[in-house]
Coordinates of C-alpha atoms in Angstrom, one line a residue:
X815 CA -12.4 -18.4 -43.0
X816 CA -10.2 -16.0 -42.6
X817 CA -6.7 -17.0 -45.4
X818 CA -4.4 -18.5 -43.4
X819 CA -1.0 -16.5 -44.0
X820 CA -3.5 -13.1 -43.6
X821 CA -4.9 -14.4 -39.8
X822 CA -0.8 -15.2 -39.4
X823 CA 0.1 -11.8 -39.9
X824 CA -2.7 -10.3 -38.6
X825 CA -2.1 -12.5 -35.3
X826 CA 1.3 -11.3 -35.2
X827 CA 0.5 -7.3 -35.5
X828 CA -2.3 -7.9 -33.0
X829 CA -0.2 -10.2 -30.3
X830 CA 2.6 -7.8 -30.7
X831 CA -0.2 -4.8 -30.1
X832 CA -1.2 -6.7 -26.9
X833 CA 2.5 -7.0 -26.0
X834 CA 3.4 -3.3 -26.2
X835 CA 0.2 -1.3 -26.0
X836 CA -1.0 -3.0 -22.6
X837 CA -1.3 -0.2 -20.1
X838 CA -2.0 -2.7 -17.2
X839 CA 1.2 -4.5 -18.2
X840 CA 3.4 -1.8 -18.9
X841 CA 2.0 0.4 -15.5
X842 CA 3.0 -2.3 -13.5
X843 CA 6.5 -3.4 -14.9
X844 CA 7.6 0.6 -14.4
X845 CA 6.2 -0.1 -10.7
X846 CA 8.5 -2.6 -10.5
X847 CA 11.3 -0.8 -11.4
X848 CA 11.0 2.6 -10.4
X849 CA 8.9 2.2 -6.8
X850 CA 10.3 -1.0 -5.2
X851 CA 14.0 -0.1 -4.0
X852 CA 16.6 -2.8 -3.4
X853 CA 14.3 -5.8 -5.1
X854 CA 16.4 -8.4 -4.6
X855 CA 17.5 -10.6 -7.6
X856 CA 15.4 -13.7 -7.2
X857 CA 12.3 -11.1 -6.4
X858 CA 12.7 -9.7 -9.8
X859 CA 12.9 -12.7 -11.6
X860 CA 9.8 -13.7 -10.4
X861 CA 8.5 -10.4 -11.3
X862 CA 9.5 -11.0 -14.7
X863 CA 8.1 -14.4 -14.6
X864 CA 4.7 -13.2 -13.5
X865 CA 4.8 -9.9 -16.5
X866 CA 6.0 -12.9 -19.5
X867 CA 3.1 -15.4 -17.9
X868 CA 0.3 -12.2 -18.4
X869 CA 2.2 -11.0 -21.5
X870 CA 1.9 -14.7 -22.9
X871 CA -1.5 -14.7 -22.1
X872 CA -2.8 -11.4 -23.9
X873 CA -0.7 -12.6 -27.1
X874 CA -2.7 -16.0 -27.3
X875 CA -5.8 -14.5 -26.7
X876 CA -5.1 -11.9 -29.7
X877 CA -3.3 -14.7 -32.2
X878 CA -6.7 -16.9 -31.1
X879 CA -9.2 -14.2 -32.5
X880 CA -7.4 -13.2 -35.0
X881 CA -7.1 -16.9 -36.4
X882 CA -10.8 -16.7 -36.3
X883 CA -10.5 -18.9 -32.9
X884 CA -11.7 -17.0 -30.1
X885 CA -14.8 -14.6 -29.5
X886 CA -14.1 -10.6 -29.4
X887 CA -10.4 -9.9 -27.2
X888 CA -11.2 -9.9 -24.0
X889 CA -9.2 -7.1 -21.9
X890 CA -5.7 -7.8 -20.8
X891 CA -5.3 -9.2 -17.4
X892 CA -3.9 -7.5 -14.6
X893 CA -1.8 -7.7 -12.8
X894 CA -1.7 -9.0 -9.3
X895 CA 0.1 -7.5 -6.8
X896 CA 1.5 -10.7 -4.1
X897 CA -1.0 -10.6 -1.0
X898 CA -0.7 -10.9 2.5
X899 CA -2.6 -13.2 4.5
X900 CA -4.0 -13.7 7.2
X901 CA -1.4 -16.1 9.4
X902 CA -4.2 -18.3 10.1
X903 CA -4.3 -19.1 6.4
X904 CA -0.6 -19.7 5.6
X905 CA 0.2 -22.7 3.7
X906 CA 2.3 -25.2 5.3
X907 CA 5.6 -24.2 2.9
X908 CA 4.7 -19.8 3.7
X909 CA 4.3 -20.9 7.4
X910 CA 7.8 -23.1 7.3
X911 CA 9.5 -20.1 5.2
X912 CA 8.3 -17.8 7.5
X913 CA 9.7 -19.6 10.7
X914 CA 12.5 -20.3 8.6
X915 CA 13.5 -16.3 8.5
X916 CA 12.6 -15.9 12.1
X917 CA 15.2 -18.0 12.8
X918 CA 17.6 -16.6 10.9
X919 CA 17.1 -13.1 11.7
X920 CA 17.9 -14.4 15.4
X921 CA 21.0 -16.0 15.0
X922 CA 22.3 -13.2 13.0
X923 CA 21.8 -11.0 16.8
X924 CA 25.3 -12.7 17.0
X925 CA 26.6 -11.1 14.1
X926 CA 30.3 -9.1 14.2
X927 CA 28.5 -5.5 15.4
X928 CA 28.2 -3.4 11.7
X929 CA 28.1 -6.5 9.2
X930 CA 25.2 -6.6 7.3
X931 CA 24.1 -10.0 9.1
X932 CA 23.6 -7.8 12.3
X933 CA 21.8 -5.2 10.6
X934 CA 19.4 -7.5 9.1
X935 CA 19.0 -9.1 13.0
X936 CA 15.6 -9.3 14.9
X937 CA 17.7 -7.1 17.8
X938 CA 18.6 -4.7 15.3
X939 CA 15.3 -4.2 13.7
X940 CA 13.7 -4.0 17.7
X941 CA 15.6 -1.5 17.8
X942 CA 14.6 0.5 15.1
X943 CA 11.2 0.6 16.3
X944 CA 12.6 1.6 19.9
X945 CA 14.7 0.3 22.4
X946 CA 16.2 0.5 25.9
X947 CA 19.0 2.6 26.0
X948 CA 21.5 3.5 28.8
X949 CA 20.9 6.7 30.4
X950 CA 19.6 9.5 28.9
X951 CA 22.9 11.4 28.3
X952 CA 22.9 8.5 25.1
X953 CA 23.1 9.6 21.4
X954 CA 19.9 8.6 21.2
X955 CA 17.2 9.0 24.0
X956 CA 15.1 6.5 23.7
X957 CA 14.1 4.8 27.4
X958 CA 15.5 5.2 30.5
X959 CA 17.2 2.2 31.9
X960 CA 14.6 1.6 34.5
X961 CA 12.6 0.1 31.7
X962 CA 14.0 -3.3 32.4
X963 CA 12.3 -3.4 36.5
X964 CA 9.1 -3.5 34.3
X965 CA 7.4 -6.9 34.5
X966 CA 7.8 -9.2 31.8
X967 CA 11.5 -8.2 30.2
X968 CA 13.3 -11.3 30.9
X969 CA 15.8 -12.3 27.5
X970 CA 17.5 -8.2 27.1
X971 CA 19.3 -6.2 28.0
X972 CA 21.1 -2.4 27.8
X973 CA 21.1 -1.3 24.2
X974 CA 23.3 2.0 22.7
X975 CA 24.0 2.7 18.8
X976 CA 27.6 2.6 18.2
X977 CA 27.7 2.8 14.0
X978 CA 27.1 5.5 11.9
X979 CA 23.8 3.3 10.7
X980 CA 22.5 2.4 14.2
X981 CA 22.6 6.2 15.0
X982 CA 20.8 6.6 11.8
X983 CA 18.3 4.3 12.0
X984 CA 17.6 3.3 15.4
X985 CA 14.4 4.5 17.8
X986 CA 12.8 6.5 14.9
X987 CA 9.9 4.5 15.2
X988 CA 6.6 7.3 15.5
X989 CA 4.5 7.8 17.8
X990 CA 2.0 10.8 19.2
X991 CA 2.5 12.3 15.1
X992 CA 0.9 12.2 12.0
X993 CA 3.4 9.9 10.9
X994 CA 2.4 6.6 12.7
X995 CA 0.9 5.4 9.8
X996 CA 3.4 6.5 6.7
X997 CA 6.5 5.1 9.0
X998 CA 5.3 2.1 10.5
X999 CA 4.0 1.0 6.6
X1000 CA 7.8 1.7 5.3
X1001 CA 9.3 -0.1 8.7
X1002 CA 7.4 -3.1 7.6
X1003 CA 7.8 -3.1 3.9
X1004 CA 11.6 -2.8 4.4
X1005 CA 11.7 -6.0 7.1
X1006 CA 10.0 -7.9 4.9
X1007 CA 12.9 -7.1 2.1
X1008 CA 14.7 -8.8 5.9
X1009 CA 12.5 -11.5 6.4
X1010 CA 12.9 -13.0 2.6
X1011 CA 16.6 -12.4 2.1
X1012 CA 17.1 -14.4 5.3
X1013 CA 14.6 -16.8 4.0
X1014 CA 15.9 -17.8 1.1
X1015 CA 12.3 -17.3 0.1
X1016 CA 11.5 -14.1 -2.6
X1017 CA 7.8 -15.0 -2.1
X1018 CA 7.4 -14.7 1.8
X1019 CA 5.1 -12.3 2.6
X1020 CA 4.4 -10.7 6.4
X1021 CA 0.9 -12.7 7.3
X1022 CA -1.3 -10.2 9.8
X1023 CA -3.0 -11.1 12.8
X1024 CA -6.7 -10.9 12.4
X1025 CA -8.0 -10.3 16.0
X1026 CA -11.1 -8.8 14.5
X1027 CA -11.4 -12.2 13.8
X1028 CA -10.4 -14.4 16.2
X1029 CA -9.1 -12.8 19.0
X1030 CA -7.2 -15.5 20.1
X1031 CA -3.3 -15.6 19.8
X1032 CA -3.0 -17.8 16.8
X1033 CA -0.9 -21.2 18.0
X1034 CA 1.7 -20.6 15.1
X1035 CA 2.6 -18.0 17.4
X1036 CA 1.4 -19.1 20.7
X1037 CA 2.6 -22.9 20.9
X1038 CA 6.3 -23.3 22.2
X1039 CA 7.3 -25.9 20.3
X1040 CA 5.7 -27.6 16.5
X1041 CA 6.5 -30.6 15.0
X1042 CA 8.2 -29.6 11.6
X1043 CA 8.4 -31.4 7.8
X1044 CA 10.8 -34.0 9.4
X1045 CA 8.6 -35.0 12.1
X1046 CA 11.2 -33.8 14.7
X1047 CA 9.7 -31.4 17.5
X1048 CA 11.5 -28.4 17.7
X1049 CA 11.8 -25.1 18.9
X1050 CA 9.0 -22.3 18.0
X1051 CA 10.5 -18.9 17.1
X1052 CA 7.1 -17.0 16.5
X1053 CA 6.9 -18.0 20.6
X1054 CA 7.7 -16.0 23.1
X1055 CA 6.7 -16.1 27.0
X1056 CA 6.4 -12.7 27.8
X1057 CA 2.2 -12.6 26.6
X1058 CA -0.1 -12.0 29.0
X1059 CA -0.2 -15.9 30.7
X1060 CA -4.6 -16.0 29.2
X1061 CA -3.2 -15.4 25.9
X1062 CA -0.3 -17.7 26.4
X1063 CA -2.3 -20.3 27.4
X1064 CA -5.0 -19.7 25.1
X1065 CA -7.8 -19.5 27.4
X1066 CA -8.7 -16.6 26.6
X1067 CA -8.8 -14.3 23.9
X1068 CA -8.5 -10.0 23.3
X1069 CA -11.7 -8.3 24.5
X1070 CA -14.1 -6.8 21.7
X1071 CA -13.5 -3.4 23.0
X1072 CA -9.2 -4.0 22.1
X1073 CA -9.7 -5.1 19.2
X1074 CA -12.7 -2.8 17.6
X1075 CA -12.1 -0.5 14.9
X1076 CA -15.7 1.4 15.1
X1077 CA -14.2 4.4 16.2
X1078 CA -11.4 4.7 13.6
X1079 CA -13.3 3.9 10.6
X1080 CA -16.0 6.8 11.3
X1081 CA -13.5 9.4 10.6
X1082 CA -13.2 10.3 7.0
X1083 CA -9.7 12.2 7.4
X1084 CA -6.2 10.8 7.5
X1085 CA -5.0 13.1 11.1
X1086 CA -8.1 12.5 13.1
X1087 CA -7.8 8.6 11.6
X1088 CA -4.3 8.3 12.2
X1089 CA -4.9 9.0 15.8
X1090 CA -8.1 7.1 16.6
X1091 CA -6.4 4.1 15.0
X1092 CA -3.0 4.7 16.8
X1093 CA -4.7 4.4 20.1
X1094 CA -7.5 1.4 18.9
X1095 CA -6.7 -1.4 18.1
X1096 CA -3.4 -0.4 17.8
X1097 CA -2.3 0.9 21.4
X1098 CA -5.2 -1.5 23.1
X1099 CA -4.0 -4.8 21.4
X1100 CA -0.3 -3.6 22.1
X1101 CA -1.0 -3.2 26.2
X1102 CA -3.6 -6.5 26.5
X1103 CA -1.0 -8.3 24.7
X1104 CA 2.2 -7.1 27.5
X1105 CA 2.4 -9.6 30.1
X1106 CA 0.7 -6.7 32.6
X1107 CA -0.6 -4.2 30.6
X1108 CA 1.6 -1.0 29.9
X1109 CA 3.9 -0.9 30.6
X1110 CA 5.1 -4.5 30.5
X1111 CA 6.8 -6.6 28.5
X1112 CA 7.4 -7.5 25.8
X1113 CA 4.9 -6.2 23.6
X1114 CA 3.4 -3.6 26.7
X1115 CA 6.2 -1.4 26.1
X1116 CA 7.7 0.4 23.3
X1117 CA 11.1 0.2 23.9
X1118 CA 10.6 -3.6 23.4
X1119 CA 7.8 -4.4 21.5
X1120 CA 9.7 -5.7 18.5
X1121 CA 11.4 -8.4 20.5
X1122 CA 7.9 -9.6 19.7
X1123 CA 7.6 -11.7 16.6
X1124 CA 4.3 -10.8 16.9
X1125 CA 4.8 -7.3 16.8
X1126 CA 5.2 -7.3 13.0
X1127 CA 2.3 -9.7 12.8
X1128 CA 0.1 -7.1 14.8
X1129 CA 1.7 -3.9 12.3
X1130 CA 0.6 -5.9 9.5
X1131 CA -2.4 -5.3 10.5
X1132 CA -2.6 -2.1 11.7
X1133 CA -1.4 -0.9 7.9
X1134 CA -4.0 -3.4 6.3
X1135 CA -6.8 -1.4 8.3
X1136 CA -5.1 1.6 6.8
X1137 CA -5.3 0.7 3.6
X1138 CA -9.5 -0.8 3.8
X1139 CA -10.2 3.0 5.2
X1140 CA -8.2 4.6 2.4
X1141 CA -10.1 2.2 -0.3
X1142 CA -13.3 4.4 0.5
X1143 CA -12.0 7.2 -0.6
X1144 CA -8.1 7.4 -1.9
X1145 CA -8.2 10.6 -3.7
X1146 CA -9.0 12.3 -0.5
X1147 CA -8.1 10.4 2.0
X1148 CA -4.2 9.9 1.3
X1149 CA -1.5 12.2 3.4
X1150 CA -1.1 15.1 1.5
X1151 CA 0.6 17.7 3.5
X1152 CA 3.6 18.6 1.8
X1153 CA 5.9 18.4 5.2
X1154 CA 5.1 15.3 5.5
X1155 CA 5.5 13.7 2.5
X1156 CA 8.8 15.3 2.3
X1157 CA 9.9 13.8 5.7
X1158 CA 12.7 11.3 5.1
X1159 CA 13.4 7.8 7.0
X1160 CA 16.7 5.6 7.5
X1161 CA 16.1 1.8 7.1
X1162 CA 17.8 -1.1 6.1
X1163 CA 17.3 -3.0 3.0
X1164 CA 17.0 -7.1 2.1
X1165 CA 21.1 -6.7 2.0
X1166 CA 21.6 -5.0 5.0
X1167 CA 22.4 -1.6 3.4
X1168 CA 21.1 2.0 4.5
X1169 CA 18.6 3.0 2.0
X1170 CA 17.0 6.7 3.3
X1171 CA 13.6 7.1 1.5
X1172 CA 11.0 10.3 1.4
X1173 CA 7.4 9.2 3.1
X1174 CA 6.0 9.9 -0.3
X1175 CA 7.7 7.8 -2.6
X1176 CA 6.5 5.2 0.0
X1177 CA 3.0 6.5 0.6
X1178 CA 0.9 3.5 -1.4
X1179 CA 0.3 -0.6 -1.7
X1180 CA 0.5 0.5 -5.2
X1181 CA 4.3 2.3 -4.8
X1182 CA 5.4 -0.6 -2.7
X1183 CA 3.7 -3.7 -5.1
X1184 CA 2.3 -5.7 -2.3
X1185 CA -1.7 -6.0 -0.9
X1186 CA -3.7 -7.6 1.4
X1187 CA -6.3 -10.6 1.4
X1188 CA -9.6 -9.8 3.0
X1189 CA -9.6 -9.6 6.6
X1190 CA -12.1 -7.9 9.6
X1191 CA -12.4 -4.6 11.0
X1192 CA -13.2 -2.9 7.8
X1193 CA -15.9 -0.3 6.5
X1194 CA -18.8 -2.5 6.1
X1195 CA -20.0 -0.4 3.1
X1196 CA -18.8 2.1 1.3
X1197 CA -19.9 5.7 1.9
X1198 CA -21.5 8.4 -0.2
X1199 CA -20.0 11.5 -0.9
X1200 CA -22.4 14.0 1.2
X1201 CA -20.7 12.0 4.5
X1202 CA -17.3 12.0 3.2
X1203 CA -16.8 15.1 1.9
X1204 CA -19.4 17.8 3.2
X1205 CA -18.1 20.5 5.4
X1206 CA -19.9 20.9 9.1
X1207 CA -19.8 23.1 11.9
X1208 CA -19.5 21.5 15.6
X1209 CA -21.1 22.4 18.4
X1210 CA -19.6 21.3 22.0
X1211 CA -21.6 20.5 24.7
X1212 CA -19.9 20.2 27.6
X1213 CA -20.8 17.7 30.1
X1214 CA -18.4 17.0 33.4
X1215 CA -15.9 19.1 35.1
X1216 CA -12.6 17.6 36.3
X1217 CA -13.1 13.9 36.7
X1218 CA -10.2 11.8 39.1
X1219 CA -10.2 7.7 38.1
X1220 CA -11.2 5.7 41.0
X1221 CA -9.3 2.4 41.7
X1222 CA -12.5 0.5 41.0
X1223 CA -14.8 1.9 38.2
X1224 CA -15.4 6.1 37.9
X1225 CA -19.1 7.0 37.5
X1226 CA -20.3 10.5 36.4
X1227 CA -23.8 11.5 35.7
X1228 CA -23.3 13.7 33.5
X1229 CA -25.3 17.2 33.6
X1230 CA -27.1 18.1 30.0
X1231 CA -28.6 21.7 29.4
X1232 CA -32.3 21.6 28.2
X1233 CA -30.7 23.1 25.0
X1234 CA -28.3 20.5 24.7
X1235 CA -30.7 17.7 24.8
X1236 CA -32.6 18.7 22.0
X1237 CA -29.3 19.1 19.8
X1238 CA -28.5 15.6 20.7
X1239 CA -32.0 14.4 19.7
X1240 CA -31.5 16.2 16.3
X1241 CA -28.2 14.9 15.8
X1242 CA -29.6 11.5 16.5
X1243 CA -32.4 12.1 13.8
X1244 CA -32.5 9.4 10.7
X1245 CA -31.9 12.4 8.5
X1246 CA -28.9 14.2 10.3
X1247 CA -27.4 10.8 10.6
X1248 CA -27.9 9.9 6.5
X1249 CA -26.4 13.4 6.0
X1250 CA -23.1 12.3 8.0
X1251 CA -23.8 14.0 11.4
X1252 CA -21.5 12.1 14.2
X1253 CA -21.6 12.9 18.3
X1254 CA -18.4 12.4 19.5
X1255 CA -17.4 12.4 23.2
X1256 CA -14.4 13.7 24.0
X1257 CA -12.8 13.3 27.4
X1258 CA -10.2 16.2 27.5
X1259 CA -6.3 16.5 29.7
X1260 CA -5.7 13.3 30.1
X1261 CA -3.5 13.1 33.3
X1262 CA -1.4 11.1 35.5
X1263 CA 1.5 11.1 37.8
X1264 CA 1.9 7.0 37.4
X1265 CA 1.1 4.6 34.1
X1266 CA -1.5 2.5 35.7
X1267 CA -0.9 -0.7 34.3
X1268 CA -4.6 -1.1 33.3
X1269 CA -6.7 -0.4 30.2
X1270 CA -10.4 1.5 30.9
X1271 CA -13.1 0.8 29.1
X1272 CA -15.4 3.8 28.5
X1273 CA -18.9 3.6 28.9
X1274 CA -22.4 5.9 28.2
X1275 CA -25.3 4.3 30.8
X1276 CA -29.1 5.4 30.5
X1277 CA -31.5 6.3 32.9
X1278 CA -33.0 2.3 32.8
X1279 CA -29.0 1.1 34.1
X1280 CA -28.1 0.2 30.3
X1281 CA -25.2 0.4 28.8
X1282 CA -23.6 0.6 25.6
X1283 CA -19.4 0.3 25.3
X1284 CA -18.0 3.2 23.6
X1285 CA -13.8 2.6 23.6
X1286 CA -11.3 2.0 25.6
X1287 CA -8.4 4.2 27.3
X1288 CA -4.8 2.7 26.9
X1289 CA -1.1 4.4 28.4
X1290 CA 1.1 2.8 24.9
X1291 CA 1.9 5.8 24.1
X1292 CA 3.0 6.9 27.1
X1293 CA 5.8 4.8 27.0
X1294 CA 7.1 6.0 23.8
X1295 CA 10.1 8.3 22.8
X1296 CA 8.6 11.5 21.1
X1297 CA 10.5 13.3 17.9
X1298 CA 9.7 16.5 16.7
X1299 CA 7.6 17.1 13.5
X1300 CA 8.4 19.2 11.0
X1301 CA 6.5 22.4 11.7
X1302 CA 5.7 21.4 15.3
X1303 CA 7.1 21.6 18.4
X1304 CA 8.6 19.1 20.6
X1305 CA 7.3 17.4 23.9
X1306 CA 7.8 14.8 26.5
X1307 CA 5.6 12.5 26.9
X1308 CA 4.5 13.7 30.1
X1309 CA 3.8 17.5 28.8
X1310 CA 1.3 14.6 25.7
X1311 CA -0.5 13.4 28.5
X1312 CA -1.4 16.5 30.3
X1313 CA -2.5 18.0 26.8
X1314 CA -4.5 14.9 25.1
X1315 CA -7.6 14.7 24.0
X1316 CA -9.2 11.0 24.3
X1317 CA -12.6 10.8 21.9
X1318 CA -14.8 8.1 21.0
X1319 CA -17.8 8.3 19.0
X1320 CA -21.0 8.0 20.4
X1321 CA -23.3 8.1 17.3
X1322 CA -24.7 4.8 17.8
X1323 CA -24.5 4.6 21.6
X1324 CA -27.0 7.8 21.7
X1325 CA -29.1 5.9 19.2
X1326 CA -29.2 2.5 21.4
X1327 CA -29.4 5.0 25.3
X1328 CA -32.0 7.3 23.1
X1329 CA -30.1 10.5 22.9
X1330 CA -31.7 13.5 24.8
X1331 CA -32.1 11.4 28.1
X1332 CA -29.9 11.7 31.3
X1333 CA -26.7 10.0 31.2
X1334 CA -24.1 8.8 33.1
X1335 CA -20.1 8.2 31.9
X1336 CA -18.7 4.7 33.2
X1337 CA -15.1 4.5 33.3
X1338 CA -14.2 0.9 34.6
X1339 CA -10.8 -1.0 34.4
X1340 CA -9.9 -4.1 32.1
X1341 CA -7.3 -6.0 31.6
X1342 CA -8.0 -6.3 27.8
X1343 CA -9.2 -9.8 27.3
X1344 CA -12.7 -11.7 27.6
X1345 CA -13.6 -13.3 31.0
X1346 CA -11.5 -10.8 33.3
X1347 CA -13.6 -8.9 35.9
X1348 CA -13.2 -5.2 36.7
X1349 CA -11.5 -6.0 40.1
X1350 CA -8.7 -8.2 38.4
X1351 CA -7.7 -5.3 36.6
X1352 CA -7.9 -2.8 39.6
X1353 CA -6.1 -4.8 41.6
X1354 CA -2.9 -3.4 39.3
X1355 CA -3.1 0.0 39.2
X1356 CA -1.1 2.0 41.4
X1357 CA -2.0 3.6 44.2
X1358 CA 0.4 6.5 42.6
X1359 CA -1.3 6.8 39.3
X1360 CA -4.0 9.4 39.9
X1361 CA -5.2 9.1 36.3
X1362 CA -7.8 12.0 35.6
X1363 CA -9.4 14.4 32.8
X1364 CA -10.0 18.5 33.1
X1365 CA -13.8 18.0 31.8
X1366 CA -15.9 15.9 28.8
X1367 CA -18.5 16.7 26.6
X1368 CA -19.9 16.1 23.5
X1369 CA -19.5 17.2 20.1
X1370 CA -22.1 17.6 17.3
X1371 CA -21.9 18.0 13.2

């Protein structure tokens, strides 16, 4: 048995060592102070309590082994990051805090213009994303007045920035650029700070809408009223009426084509992943949730989407999907373009103060100090290194010339030359798939005269009539303001539509149908919800839409 005095001395020395040199604890404390801007005093106190709880556990473990009362000293317990959970997993107190925060942000809509409270209002935060402006000569060209005439715009009005902070922050959302994922990650970080301040709960975390697991709108957002802790039936601040009817009444769910992440998760580098995730599920869920697809309020129109509280949980889910894609190979998947990382954006923090930060300072969840609970849509397993990093040549196989979409279902027989059939078969071989070979369908040169107010499902159909769904086309970005990027020329949305390539991973579809056989491209309108026939979506399409593609091809790698 150890001498008690010697043991006590050793215990003291080991305990101090456990406290002072624990790399996890030291790194976590440094991270919190250096990478969490404008953290509230309450949040800092909570983080300090977690730090000292971990330190105390390490002290006790060190003392126990020194006194001969325990086995080998375990590694210091890592300090767990606060976690954003699925909205359906919130406890009753957590949901109450979320509602309290949104109620307060709505109340701040009436605060004096320019005040810290107005800058923390839901209106202000919706306008940071985008807004309906008075005309194209306003200081910020965000959208035209005509947007109020779209379906589902009740309760909204023209917005005009009048203060320096408004001019610095409003209409800064990034769509159709490489900053789509990075800007929205920053935006949600500061929105969450404001939500914490509004609720008075420093532990509140923005929940995500896990529509990959369940495509129905959660009752916490769908029901117009709820029973509060006092037993009274009160209005639900998370509810808005301006959503597609079948989702709003709970009779239908988002269609799996709308929520699928398979196309995005097949990408192995940031830029194509950023673009693919922005399309589906991001844009597709926006259009399907709006009253009448895109453009319609609130969710189906970029300038008004932030007025629906479910918008923020939708984007928390997109951020979660981004994170689970990053985890496959963070060293190679994180953005690394110096111009992208150096770009600055301005927001409002939890105290109502303007802050300006670089993208590179808010790139990872480790920098920002939060994590995500498990959810659907993530890669099923880690890919092997040869699939991730091996550079491949690309072979392009022309399939079709110009395609004009019909009001109903459009079918296009694909002309595949004999030599190309052999290439398709080779790409679809088990050996090539094991090496990471992929086949991508590219519909090049999307153009339209008027947004068609529908989504389109895209299928490949084999000679026997069997179909394989490969993706969905949405028009959410056609309603977005476009911002110039460093080193990139500016474009308005019309010219972007003319130059757009819409791509879908068809590797599995070719395997299902049999690569190298005759095939037909099938494109049919969709409302984006389950149980709705294509004819219902076709009825919405304007005869002036004239949606078309310049060509179709398959790219093999």
